[in-house]
Short mmCIF file of N, CA, C and O in Angstrom, two decimals:
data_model
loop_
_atom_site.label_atom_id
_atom_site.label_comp_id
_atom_site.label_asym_id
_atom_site.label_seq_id
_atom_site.Cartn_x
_atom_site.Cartn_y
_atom_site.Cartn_z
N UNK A 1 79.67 49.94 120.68
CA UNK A 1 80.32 49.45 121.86
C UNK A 1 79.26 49.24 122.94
O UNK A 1 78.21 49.87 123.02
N UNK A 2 79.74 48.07 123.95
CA UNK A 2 78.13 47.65 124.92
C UNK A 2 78.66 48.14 126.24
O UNK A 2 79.62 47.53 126.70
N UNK A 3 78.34 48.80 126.67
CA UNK A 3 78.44 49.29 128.17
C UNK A 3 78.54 48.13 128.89
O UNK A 3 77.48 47.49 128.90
N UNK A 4 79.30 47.71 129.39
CA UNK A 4 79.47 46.75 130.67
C UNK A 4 79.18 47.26 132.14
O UNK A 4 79.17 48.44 132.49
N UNK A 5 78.95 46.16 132.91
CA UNK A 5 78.52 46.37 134.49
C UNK A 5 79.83 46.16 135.24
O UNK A 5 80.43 45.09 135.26
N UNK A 6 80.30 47.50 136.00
CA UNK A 6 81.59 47.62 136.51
C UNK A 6 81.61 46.91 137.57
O UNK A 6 80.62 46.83 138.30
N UNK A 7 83.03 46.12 137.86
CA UNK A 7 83.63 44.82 138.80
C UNK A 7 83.79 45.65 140.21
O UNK A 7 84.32 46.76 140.11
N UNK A 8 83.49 45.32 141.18
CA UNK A 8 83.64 45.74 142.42
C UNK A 8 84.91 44.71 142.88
O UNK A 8 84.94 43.51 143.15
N UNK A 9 86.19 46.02 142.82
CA UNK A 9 87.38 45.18 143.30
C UNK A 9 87.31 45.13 144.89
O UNK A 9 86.15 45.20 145.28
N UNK A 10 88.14 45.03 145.78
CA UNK A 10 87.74 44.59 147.40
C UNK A 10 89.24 44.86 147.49
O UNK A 10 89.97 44.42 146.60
N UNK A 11 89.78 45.64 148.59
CA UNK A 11 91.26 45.59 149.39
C UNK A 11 91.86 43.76 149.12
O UNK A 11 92.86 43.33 148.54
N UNK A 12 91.12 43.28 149.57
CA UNK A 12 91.20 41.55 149.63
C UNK A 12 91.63 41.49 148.07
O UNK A 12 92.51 40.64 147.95
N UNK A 13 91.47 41.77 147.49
CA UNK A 13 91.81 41.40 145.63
C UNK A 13 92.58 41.91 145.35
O UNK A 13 93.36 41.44 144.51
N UNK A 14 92.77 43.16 145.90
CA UNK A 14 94.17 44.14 144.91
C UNK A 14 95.07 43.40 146.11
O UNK A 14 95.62 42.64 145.30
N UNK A 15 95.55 43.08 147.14
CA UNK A 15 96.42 42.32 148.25
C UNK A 15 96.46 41.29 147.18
O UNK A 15 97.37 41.45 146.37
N UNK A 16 95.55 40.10 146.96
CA UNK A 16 96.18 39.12 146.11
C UNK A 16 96.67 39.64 145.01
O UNK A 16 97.78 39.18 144.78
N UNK A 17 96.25 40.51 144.10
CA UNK A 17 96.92 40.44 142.87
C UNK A 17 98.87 40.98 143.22
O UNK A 17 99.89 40.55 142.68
N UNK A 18 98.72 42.05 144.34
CA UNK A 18 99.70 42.89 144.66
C UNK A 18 100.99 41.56 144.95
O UNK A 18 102.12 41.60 144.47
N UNK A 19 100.44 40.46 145.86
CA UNK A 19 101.11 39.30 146.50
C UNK A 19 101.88 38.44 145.24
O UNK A 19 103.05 38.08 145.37
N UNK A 20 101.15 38.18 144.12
CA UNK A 20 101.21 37.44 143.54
C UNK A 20 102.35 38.55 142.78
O UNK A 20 103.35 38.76 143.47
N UNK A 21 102.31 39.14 141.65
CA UNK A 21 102.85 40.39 141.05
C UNK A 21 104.44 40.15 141.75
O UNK A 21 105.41 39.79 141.08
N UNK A 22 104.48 40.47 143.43
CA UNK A 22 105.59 40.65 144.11
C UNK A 22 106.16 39.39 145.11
O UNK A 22 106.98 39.44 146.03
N UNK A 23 105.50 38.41 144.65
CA UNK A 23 106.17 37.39 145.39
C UNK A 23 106.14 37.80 146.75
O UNK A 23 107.24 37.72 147.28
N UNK A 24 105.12 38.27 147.57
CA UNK A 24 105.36 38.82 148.91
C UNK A 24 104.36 38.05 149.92
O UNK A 24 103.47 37.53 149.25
N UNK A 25 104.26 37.90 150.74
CA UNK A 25 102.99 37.12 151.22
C UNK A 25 102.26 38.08 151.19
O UNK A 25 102.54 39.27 151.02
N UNK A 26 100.64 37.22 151.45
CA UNK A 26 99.60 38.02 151.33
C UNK A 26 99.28 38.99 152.79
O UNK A 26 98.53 39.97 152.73
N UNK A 27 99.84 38.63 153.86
CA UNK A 27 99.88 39.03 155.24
C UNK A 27 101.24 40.91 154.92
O UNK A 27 101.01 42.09 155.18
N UNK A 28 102.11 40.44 154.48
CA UNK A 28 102.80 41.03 154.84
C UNK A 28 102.20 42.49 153.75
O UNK A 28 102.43 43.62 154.18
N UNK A 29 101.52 42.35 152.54
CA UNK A 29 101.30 43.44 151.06
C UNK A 29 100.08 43.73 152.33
O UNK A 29 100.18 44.72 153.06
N UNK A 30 99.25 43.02 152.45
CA UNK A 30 98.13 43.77 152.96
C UNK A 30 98.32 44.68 154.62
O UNK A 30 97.44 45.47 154.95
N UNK A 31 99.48 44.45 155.50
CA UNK A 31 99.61 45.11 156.19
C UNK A 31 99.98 46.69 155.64
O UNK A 31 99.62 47.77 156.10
N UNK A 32 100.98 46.33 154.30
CA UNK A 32 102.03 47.63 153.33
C UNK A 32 100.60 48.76 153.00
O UNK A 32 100.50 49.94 153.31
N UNK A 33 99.52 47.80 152.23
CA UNK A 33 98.43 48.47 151.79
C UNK A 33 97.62 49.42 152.83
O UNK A 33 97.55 50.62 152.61
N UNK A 34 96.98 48.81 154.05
CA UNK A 34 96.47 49.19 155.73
C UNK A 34 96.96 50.66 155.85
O UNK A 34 96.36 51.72 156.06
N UNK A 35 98.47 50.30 155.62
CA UNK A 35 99.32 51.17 156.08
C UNK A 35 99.19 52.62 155.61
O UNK A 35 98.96 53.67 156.21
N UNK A 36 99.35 52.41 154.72
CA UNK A 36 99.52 53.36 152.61
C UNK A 36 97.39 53.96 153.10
O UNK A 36 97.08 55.14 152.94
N UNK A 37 96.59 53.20 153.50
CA UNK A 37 95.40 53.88 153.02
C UNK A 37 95.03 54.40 154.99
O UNK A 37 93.92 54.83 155.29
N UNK A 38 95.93 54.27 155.83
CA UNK A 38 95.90 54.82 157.45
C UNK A 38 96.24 56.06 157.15
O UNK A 38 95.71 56.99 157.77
N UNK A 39 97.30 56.32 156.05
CA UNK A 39 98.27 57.66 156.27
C UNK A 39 97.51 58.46 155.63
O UNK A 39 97.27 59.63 155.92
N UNK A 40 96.96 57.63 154.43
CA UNK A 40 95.94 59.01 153.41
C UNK A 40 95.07 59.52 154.21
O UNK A 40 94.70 60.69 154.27
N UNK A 41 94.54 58.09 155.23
CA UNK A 41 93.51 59.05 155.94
C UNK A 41 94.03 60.17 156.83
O UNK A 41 93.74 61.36 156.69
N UNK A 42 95.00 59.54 157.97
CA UNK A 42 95.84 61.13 158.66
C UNK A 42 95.86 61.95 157.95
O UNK A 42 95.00 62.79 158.20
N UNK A 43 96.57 62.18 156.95
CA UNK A 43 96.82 63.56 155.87
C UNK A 43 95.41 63.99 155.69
O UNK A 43 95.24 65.19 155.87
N UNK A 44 94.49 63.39 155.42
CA UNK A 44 93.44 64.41 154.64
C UNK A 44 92.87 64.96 155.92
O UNK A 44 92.74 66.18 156.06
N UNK A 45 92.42 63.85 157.14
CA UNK A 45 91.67 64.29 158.28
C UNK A 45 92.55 65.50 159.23
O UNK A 45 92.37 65.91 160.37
N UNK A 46 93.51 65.82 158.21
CA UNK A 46 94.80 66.41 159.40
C UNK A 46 94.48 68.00 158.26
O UNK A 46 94.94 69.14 158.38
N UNK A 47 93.57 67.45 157.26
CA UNK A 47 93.38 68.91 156.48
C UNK A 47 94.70 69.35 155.48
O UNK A 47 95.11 70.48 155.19
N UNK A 48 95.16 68.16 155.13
CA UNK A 48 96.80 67.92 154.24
C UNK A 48 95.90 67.37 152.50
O UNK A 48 94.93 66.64 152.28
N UNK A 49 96.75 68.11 151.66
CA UNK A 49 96.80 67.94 150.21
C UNK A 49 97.33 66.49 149.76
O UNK A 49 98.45 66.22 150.21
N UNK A 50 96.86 65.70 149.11
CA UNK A 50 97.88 64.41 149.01
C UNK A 50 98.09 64.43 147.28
O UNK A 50 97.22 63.96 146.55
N UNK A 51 99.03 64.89 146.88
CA UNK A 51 99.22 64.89 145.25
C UNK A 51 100.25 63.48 144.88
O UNK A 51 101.45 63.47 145.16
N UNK A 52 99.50 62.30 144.20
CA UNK A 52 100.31 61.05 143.61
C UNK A 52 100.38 61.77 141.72
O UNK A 52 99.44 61.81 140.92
N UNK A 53 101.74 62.21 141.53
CA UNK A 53 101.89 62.27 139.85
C UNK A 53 101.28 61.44 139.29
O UNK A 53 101.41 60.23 139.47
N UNK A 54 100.33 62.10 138.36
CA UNK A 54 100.16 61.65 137.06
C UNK A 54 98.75 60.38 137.32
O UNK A 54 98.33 59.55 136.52
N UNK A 55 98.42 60.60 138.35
CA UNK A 55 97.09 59.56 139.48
C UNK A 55 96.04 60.38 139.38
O UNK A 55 94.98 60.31 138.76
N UNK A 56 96.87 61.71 140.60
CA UNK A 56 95.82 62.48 140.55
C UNK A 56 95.81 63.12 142.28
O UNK A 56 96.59 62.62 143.09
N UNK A 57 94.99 64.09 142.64
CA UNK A 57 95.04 64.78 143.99
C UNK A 57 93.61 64.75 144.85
O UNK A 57 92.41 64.93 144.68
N UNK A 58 94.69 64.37 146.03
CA UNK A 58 93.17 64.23 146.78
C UNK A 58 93.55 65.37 147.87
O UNK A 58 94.60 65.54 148.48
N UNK A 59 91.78 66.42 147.94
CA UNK A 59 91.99 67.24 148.78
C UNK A 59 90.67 67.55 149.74
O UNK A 59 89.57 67.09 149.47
N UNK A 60 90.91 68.33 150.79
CA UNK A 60 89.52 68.59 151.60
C UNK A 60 89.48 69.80 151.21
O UNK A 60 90.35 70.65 151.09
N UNK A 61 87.80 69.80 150.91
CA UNK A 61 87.30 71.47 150.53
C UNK A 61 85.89 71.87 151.51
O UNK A 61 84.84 71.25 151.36
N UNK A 62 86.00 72.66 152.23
CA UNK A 62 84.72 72.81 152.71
C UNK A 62 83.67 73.14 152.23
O UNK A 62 83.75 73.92 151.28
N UNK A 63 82.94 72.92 152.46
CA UNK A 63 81.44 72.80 152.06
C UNK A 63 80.39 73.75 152.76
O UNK A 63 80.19 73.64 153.97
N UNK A 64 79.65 74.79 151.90
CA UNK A 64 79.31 75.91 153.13
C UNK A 64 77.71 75.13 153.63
O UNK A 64 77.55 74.00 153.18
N UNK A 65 76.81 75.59 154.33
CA UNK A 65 75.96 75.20 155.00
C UNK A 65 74.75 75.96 153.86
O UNK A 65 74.79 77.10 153.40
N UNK A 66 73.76 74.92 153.64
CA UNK A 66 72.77 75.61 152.49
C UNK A 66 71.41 74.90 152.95
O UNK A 66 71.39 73.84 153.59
N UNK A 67 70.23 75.64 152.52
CA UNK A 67 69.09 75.05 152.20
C UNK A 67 69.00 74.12 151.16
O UNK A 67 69.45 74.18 150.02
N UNK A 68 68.45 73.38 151.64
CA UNK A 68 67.96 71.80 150.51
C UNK A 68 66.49 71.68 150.37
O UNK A 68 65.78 72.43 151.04
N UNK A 69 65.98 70.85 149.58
CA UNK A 69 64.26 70.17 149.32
C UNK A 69 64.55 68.59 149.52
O UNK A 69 65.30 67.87 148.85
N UNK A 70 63.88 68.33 150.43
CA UNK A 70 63.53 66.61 150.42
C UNK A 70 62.41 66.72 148.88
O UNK A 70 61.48 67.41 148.47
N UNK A 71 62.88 66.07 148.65
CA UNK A 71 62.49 65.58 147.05
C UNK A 71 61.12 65.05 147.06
O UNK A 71 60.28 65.34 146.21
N UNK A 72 60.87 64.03 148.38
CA UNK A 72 59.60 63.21 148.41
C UNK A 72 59.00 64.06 148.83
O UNK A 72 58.10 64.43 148.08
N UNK A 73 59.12 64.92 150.32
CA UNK A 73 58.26 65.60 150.86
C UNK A 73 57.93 67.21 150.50
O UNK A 73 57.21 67.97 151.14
N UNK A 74 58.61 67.46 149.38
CA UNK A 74 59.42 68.56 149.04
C UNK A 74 59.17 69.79 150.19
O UNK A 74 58.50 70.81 150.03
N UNK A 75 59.90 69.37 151.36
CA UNK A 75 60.00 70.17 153.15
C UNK A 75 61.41 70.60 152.52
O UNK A 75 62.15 69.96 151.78
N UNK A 76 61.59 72.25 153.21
CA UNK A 76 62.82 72.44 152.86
C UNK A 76 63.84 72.12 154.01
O UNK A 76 63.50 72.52 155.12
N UNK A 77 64.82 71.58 153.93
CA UNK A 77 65.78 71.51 155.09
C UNK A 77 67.00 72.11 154.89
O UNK A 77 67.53 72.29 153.80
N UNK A 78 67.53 72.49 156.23
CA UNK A 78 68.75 73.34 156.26
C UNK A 78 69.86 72.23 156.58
O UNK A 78 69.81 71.73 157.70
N UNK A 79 70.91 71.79 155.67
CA UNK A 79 72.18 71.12 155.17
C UNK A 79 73.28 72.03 156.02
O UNK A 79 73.58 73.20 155.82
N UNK A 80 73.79 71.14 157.04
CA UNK A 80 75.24 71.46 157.82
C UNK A 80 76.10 71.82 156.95
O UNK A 80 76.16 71.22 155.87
N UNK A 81 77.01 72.98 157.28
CA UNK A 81 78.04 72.71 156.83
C UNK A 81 79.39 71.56 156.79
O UNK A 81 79.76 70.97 157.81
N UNK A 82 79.91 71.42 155.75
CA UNK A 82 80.82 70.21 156.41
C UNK A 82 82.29 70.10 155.42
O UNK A 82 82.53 70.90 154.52
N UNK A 83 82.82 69.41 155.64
CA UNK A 83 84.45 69.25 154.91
C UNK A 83 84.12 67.99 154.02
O UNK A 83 83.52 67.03 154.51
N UNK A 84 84.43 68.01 153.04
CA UNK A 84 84.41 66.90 151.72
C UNK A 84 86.10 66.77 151.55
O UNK A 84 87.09 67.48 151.77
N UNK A 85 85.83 65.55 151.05
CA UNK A 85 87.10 65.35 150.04
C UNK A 85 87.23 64.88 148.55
O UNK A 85 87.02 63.72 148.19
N UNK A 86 87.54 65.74 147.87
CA UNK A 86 87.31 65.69 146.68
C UNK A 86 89.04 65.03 145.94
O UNK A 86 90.18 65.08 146.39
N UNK A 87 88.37 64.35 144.41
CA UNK A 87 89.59 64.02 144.06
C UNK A 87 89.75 64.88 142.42
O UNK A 87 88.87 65.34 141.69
N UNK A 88 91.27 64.83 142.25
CA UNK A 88 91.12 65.37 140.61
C UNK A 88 92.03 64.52 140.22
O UNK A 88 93.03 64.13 140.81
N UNK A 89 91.35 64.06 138.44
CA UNK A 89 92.14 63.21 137.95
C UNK A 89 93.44 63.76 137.77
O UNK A 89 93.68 64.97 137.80
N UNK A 90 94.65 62.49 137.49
CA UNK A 90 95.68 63.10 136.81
C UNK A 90 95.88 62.64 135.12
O UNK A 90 95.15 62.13 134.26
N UNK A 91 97.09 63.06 135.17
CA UNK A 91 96.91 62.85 133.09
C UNK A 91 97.07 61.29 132.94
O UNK A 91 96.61 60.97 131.85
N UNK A 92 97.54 60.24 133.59
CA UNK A 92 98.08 59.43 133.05
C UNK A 92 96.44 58.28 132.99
O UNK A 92 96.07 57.51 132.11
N UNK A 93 95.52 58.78 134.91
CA UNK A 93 94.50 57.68 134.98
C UNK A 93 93.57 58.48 133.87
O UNK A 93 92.85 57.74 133.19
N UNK A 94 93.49 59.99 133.59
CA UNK A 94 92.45 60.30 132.59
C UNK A 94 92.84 59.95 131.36
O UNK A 94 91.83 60.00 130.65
N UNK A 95 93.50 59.71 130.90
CA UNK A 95 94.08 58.73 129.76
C UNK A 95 93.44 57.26 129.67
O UNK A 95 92.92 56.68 128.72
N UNK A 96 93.65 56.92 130.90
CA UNK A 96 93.95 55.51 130.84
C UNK A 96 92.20 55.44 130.60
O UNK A 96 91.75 54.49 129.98
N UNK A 97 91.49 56.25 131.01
CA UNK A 97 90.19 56.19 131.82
C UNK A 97 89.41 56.48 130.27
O UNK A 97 88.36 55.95 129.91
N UNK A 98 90.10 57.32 129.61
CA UNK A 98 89.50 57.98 127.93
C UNK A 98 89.44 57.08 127.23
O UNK A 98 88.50 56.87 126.46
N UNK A 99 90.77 56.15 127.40
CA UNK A 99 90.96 55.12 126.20
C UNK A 99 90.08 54.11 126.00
O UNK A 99 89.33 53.92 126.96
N UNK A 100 89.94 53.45 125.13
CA UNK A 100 89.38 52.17 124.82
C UNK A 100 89.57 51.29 125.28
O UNK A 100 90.59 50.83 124.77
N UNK A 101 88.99 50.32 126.43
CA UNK A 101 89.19 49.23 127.18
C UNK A 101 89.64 48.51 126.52
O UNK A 101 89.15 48.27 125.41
N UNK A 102 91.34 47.61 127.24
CA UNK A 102 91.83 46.88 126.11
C UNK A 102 91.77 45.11 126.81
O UNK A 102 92.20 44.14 126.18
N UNK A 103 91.32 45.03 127.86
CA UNK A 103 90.60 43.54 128.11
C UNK A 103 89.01 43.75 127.56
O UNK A 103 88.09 44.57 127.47
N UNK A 104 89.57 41.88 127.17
CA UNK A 104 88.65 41.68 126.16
C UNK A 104 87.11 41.35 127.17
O UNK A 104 86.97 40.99 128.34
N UNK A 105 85.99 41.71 125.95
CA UNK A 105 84.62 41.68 126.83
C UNK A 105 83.75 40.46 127.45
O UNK A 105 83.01 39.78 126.73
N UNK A 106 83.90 40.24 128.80
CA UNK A 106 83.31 39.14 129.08
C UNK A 106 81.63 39.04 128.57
O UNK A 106 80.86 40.00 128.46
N UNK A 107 81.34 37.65 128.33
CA UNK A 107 79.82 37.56 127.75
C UNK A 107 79.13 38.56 128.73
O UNK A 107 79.61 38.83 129.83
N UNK A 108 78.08 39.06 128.29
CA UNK A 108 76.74 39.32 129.01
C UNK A 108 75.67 38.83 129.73
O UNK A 108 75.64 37.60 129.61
N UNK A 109 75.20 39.04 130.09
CA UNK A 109 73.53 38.31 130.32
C UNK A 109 72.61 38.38 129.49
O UNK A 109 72.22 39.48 129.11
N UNK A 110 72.09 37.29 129.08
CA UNK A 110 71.15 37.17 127.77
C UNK A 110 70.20 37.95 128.28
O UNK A 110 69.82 37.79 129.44
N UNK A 111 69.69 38.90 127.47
CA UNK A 111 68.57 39.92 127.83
C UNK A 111 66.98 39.15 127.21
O UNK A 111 66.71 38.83 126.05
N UNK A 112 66.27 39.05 128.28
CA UNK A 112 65.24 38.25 127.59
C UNK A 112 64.22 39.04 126.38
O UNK A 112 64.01 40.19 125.99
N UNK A 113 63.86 37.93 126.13
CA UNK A 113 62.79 38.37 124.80
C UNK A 113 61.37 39.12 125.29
O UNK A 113 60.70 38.64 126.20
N UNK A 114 61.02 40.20 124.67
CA UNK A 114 60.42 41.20 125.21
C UNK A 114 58.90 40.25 125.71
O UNK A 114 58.56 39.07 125.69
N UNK A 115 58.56 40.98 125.96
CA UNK A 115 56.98 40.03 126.49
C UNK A 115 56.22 40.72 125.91
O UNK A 115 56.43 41.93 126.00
N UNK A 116 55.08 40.26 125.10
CA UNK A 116 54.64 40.18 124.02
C UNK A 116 53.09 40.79 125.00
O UNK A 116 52.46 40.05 125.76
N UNK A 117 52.68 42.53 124.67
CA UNK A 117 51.37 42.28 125.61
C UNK A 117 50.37 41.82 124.66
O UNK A 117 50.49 41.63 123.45
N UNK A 118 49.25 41.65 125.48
CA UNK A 118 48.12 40.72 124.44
C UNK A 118 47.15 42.14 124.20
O UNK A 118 46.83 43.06 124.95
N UNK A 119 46.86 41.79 122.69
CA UNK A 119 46.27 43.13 122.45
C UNK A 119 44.69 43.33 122.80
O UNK A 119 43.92 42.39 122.98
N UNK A 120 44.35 44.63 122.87
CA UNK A 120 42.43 44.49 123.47
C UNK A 120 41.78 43.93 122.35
O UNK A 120 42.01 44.00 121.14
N UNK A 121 40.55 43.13 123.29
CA UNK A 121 39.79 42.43 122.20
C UNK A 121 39.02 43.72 120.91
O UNK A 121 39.17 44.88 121.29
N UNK A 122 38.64 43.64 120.22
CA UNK A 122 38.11 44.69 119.37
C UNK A 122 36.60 45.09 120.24
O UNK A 122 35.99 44.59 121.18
N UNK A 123 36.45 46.10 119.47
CA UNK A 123 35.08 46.26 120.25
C UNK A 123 33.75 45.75 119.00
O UNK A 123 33.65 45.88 117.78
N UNK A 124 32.81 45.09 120.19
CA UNK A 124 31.38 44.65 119.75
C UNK A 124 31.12 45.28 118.36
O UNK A 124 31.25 46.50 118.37
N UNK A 125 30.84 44.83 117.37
CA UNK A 125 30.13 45.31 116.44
C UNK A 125 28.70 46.49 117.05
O UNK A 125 27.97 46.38 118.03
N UNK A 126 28.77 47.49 116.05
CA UNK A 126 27.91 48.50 116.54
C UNK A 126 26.20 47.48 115.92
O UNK A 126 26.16 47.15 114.74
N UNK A 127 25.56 47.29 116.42
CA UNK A 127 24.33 47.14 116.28
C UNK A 127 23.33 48.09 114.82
O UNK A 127 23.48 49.31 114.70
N UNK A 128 22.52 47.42 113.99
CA UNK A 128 22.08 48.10 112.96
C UNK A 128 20.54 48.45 113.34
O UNK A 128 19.78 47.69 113.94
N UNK A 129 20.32 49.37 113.01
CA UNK A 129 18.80 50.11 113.49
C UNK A 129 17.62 49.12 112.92
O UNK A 129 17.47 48.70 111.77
N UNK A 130 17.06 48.94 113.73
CA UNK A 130 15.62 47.74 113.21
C UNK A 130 15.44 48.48 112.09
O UNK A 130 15.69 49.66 111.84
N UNK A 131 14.76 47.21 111.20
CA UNK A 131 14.37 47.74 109.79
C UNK A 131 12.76 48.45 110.33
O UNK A 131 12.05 48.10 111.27
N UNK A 132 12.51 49.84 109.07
CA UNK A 132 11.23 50.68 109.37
C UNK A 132 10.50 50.57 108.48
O UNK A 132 10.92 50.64 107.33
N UNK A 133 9.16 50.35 108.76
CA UNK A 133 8.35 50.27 107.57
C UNK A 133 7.75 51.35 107.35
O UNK A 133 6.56 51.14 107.10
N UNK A 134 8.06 52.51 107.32
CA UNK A 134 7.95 53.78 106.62
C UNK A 134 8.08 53.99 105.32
O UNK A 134 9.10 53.57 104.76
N UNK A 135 7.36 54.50 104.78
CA UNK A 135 8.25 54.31 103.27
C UNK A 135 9.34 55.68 102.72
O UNK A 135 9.96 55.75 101.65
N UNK A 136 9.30 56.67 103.87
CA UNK A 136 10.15 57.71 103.63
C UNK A 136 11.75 56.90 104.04
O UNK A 136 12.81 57.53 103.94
#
């Protein structure tokens, strides 16, 4: 199986598909949508649990305050504490998410042909010792 490069959907795309699907205008789904992703934010920033069955849960967990390493400079720095929001799958998207992609695979990008390095020239023949007129 070939790993594909994942589609960056846009609010703007799921509104059309949502419009089309429901016969709704595209003005009126994308205000519904605005709406639907204003409230998730109240709830979570309000420090509220948001559980959608079988989707999955989105929650705030705090985060305690720790020492870190800048990687480049490896300087240690001290990391704020702060509030995250974390999500957990539910059964139906970890399913959906396990299974075998069932749209079919768009072509790829032809991966080019390797580049061929050029190999080192050999080295000089070693040179043979003048002939000696010794007779040993």
């Amino acid at each position: 199986m070939t790993e594909r490069e994942p589609e960056t959907i846009t609010k703007k795309e799921l509104v059309n598909r949502i419009a089309d699907s429901t016969r709704q205008t595209k003005v009126v789904v994308k205000d519904i949508v605005q709406m639907f992703l204003d409230e998730v934010i109240a709830e979570l920033a309000a420090g509220n649990r948001l559980e959608f069955r079988d989707f999955g849960v989105f929650e705030v967990k705090d985060r305690a305050a720790r020492r870190a390493q800048n990687p480049r400079t490896l300087q240690k720095v001290q990391v704020p504490a702060k509030r995250v929001v974390k999500f957990k799958v539910g059964r139906i998207l970890r399913e959906r998410i396990g299974a075998e992609p069932e749209a079919p695979e768009r072509p790829t990008r032809p991966t080019p042909p390797p580049v061929a390095t050029p190999k080192p020239p050999p080295p000089p023949p070693t040179p043979k010792p003048p002939p000696s007129n010794s007779p040993f």
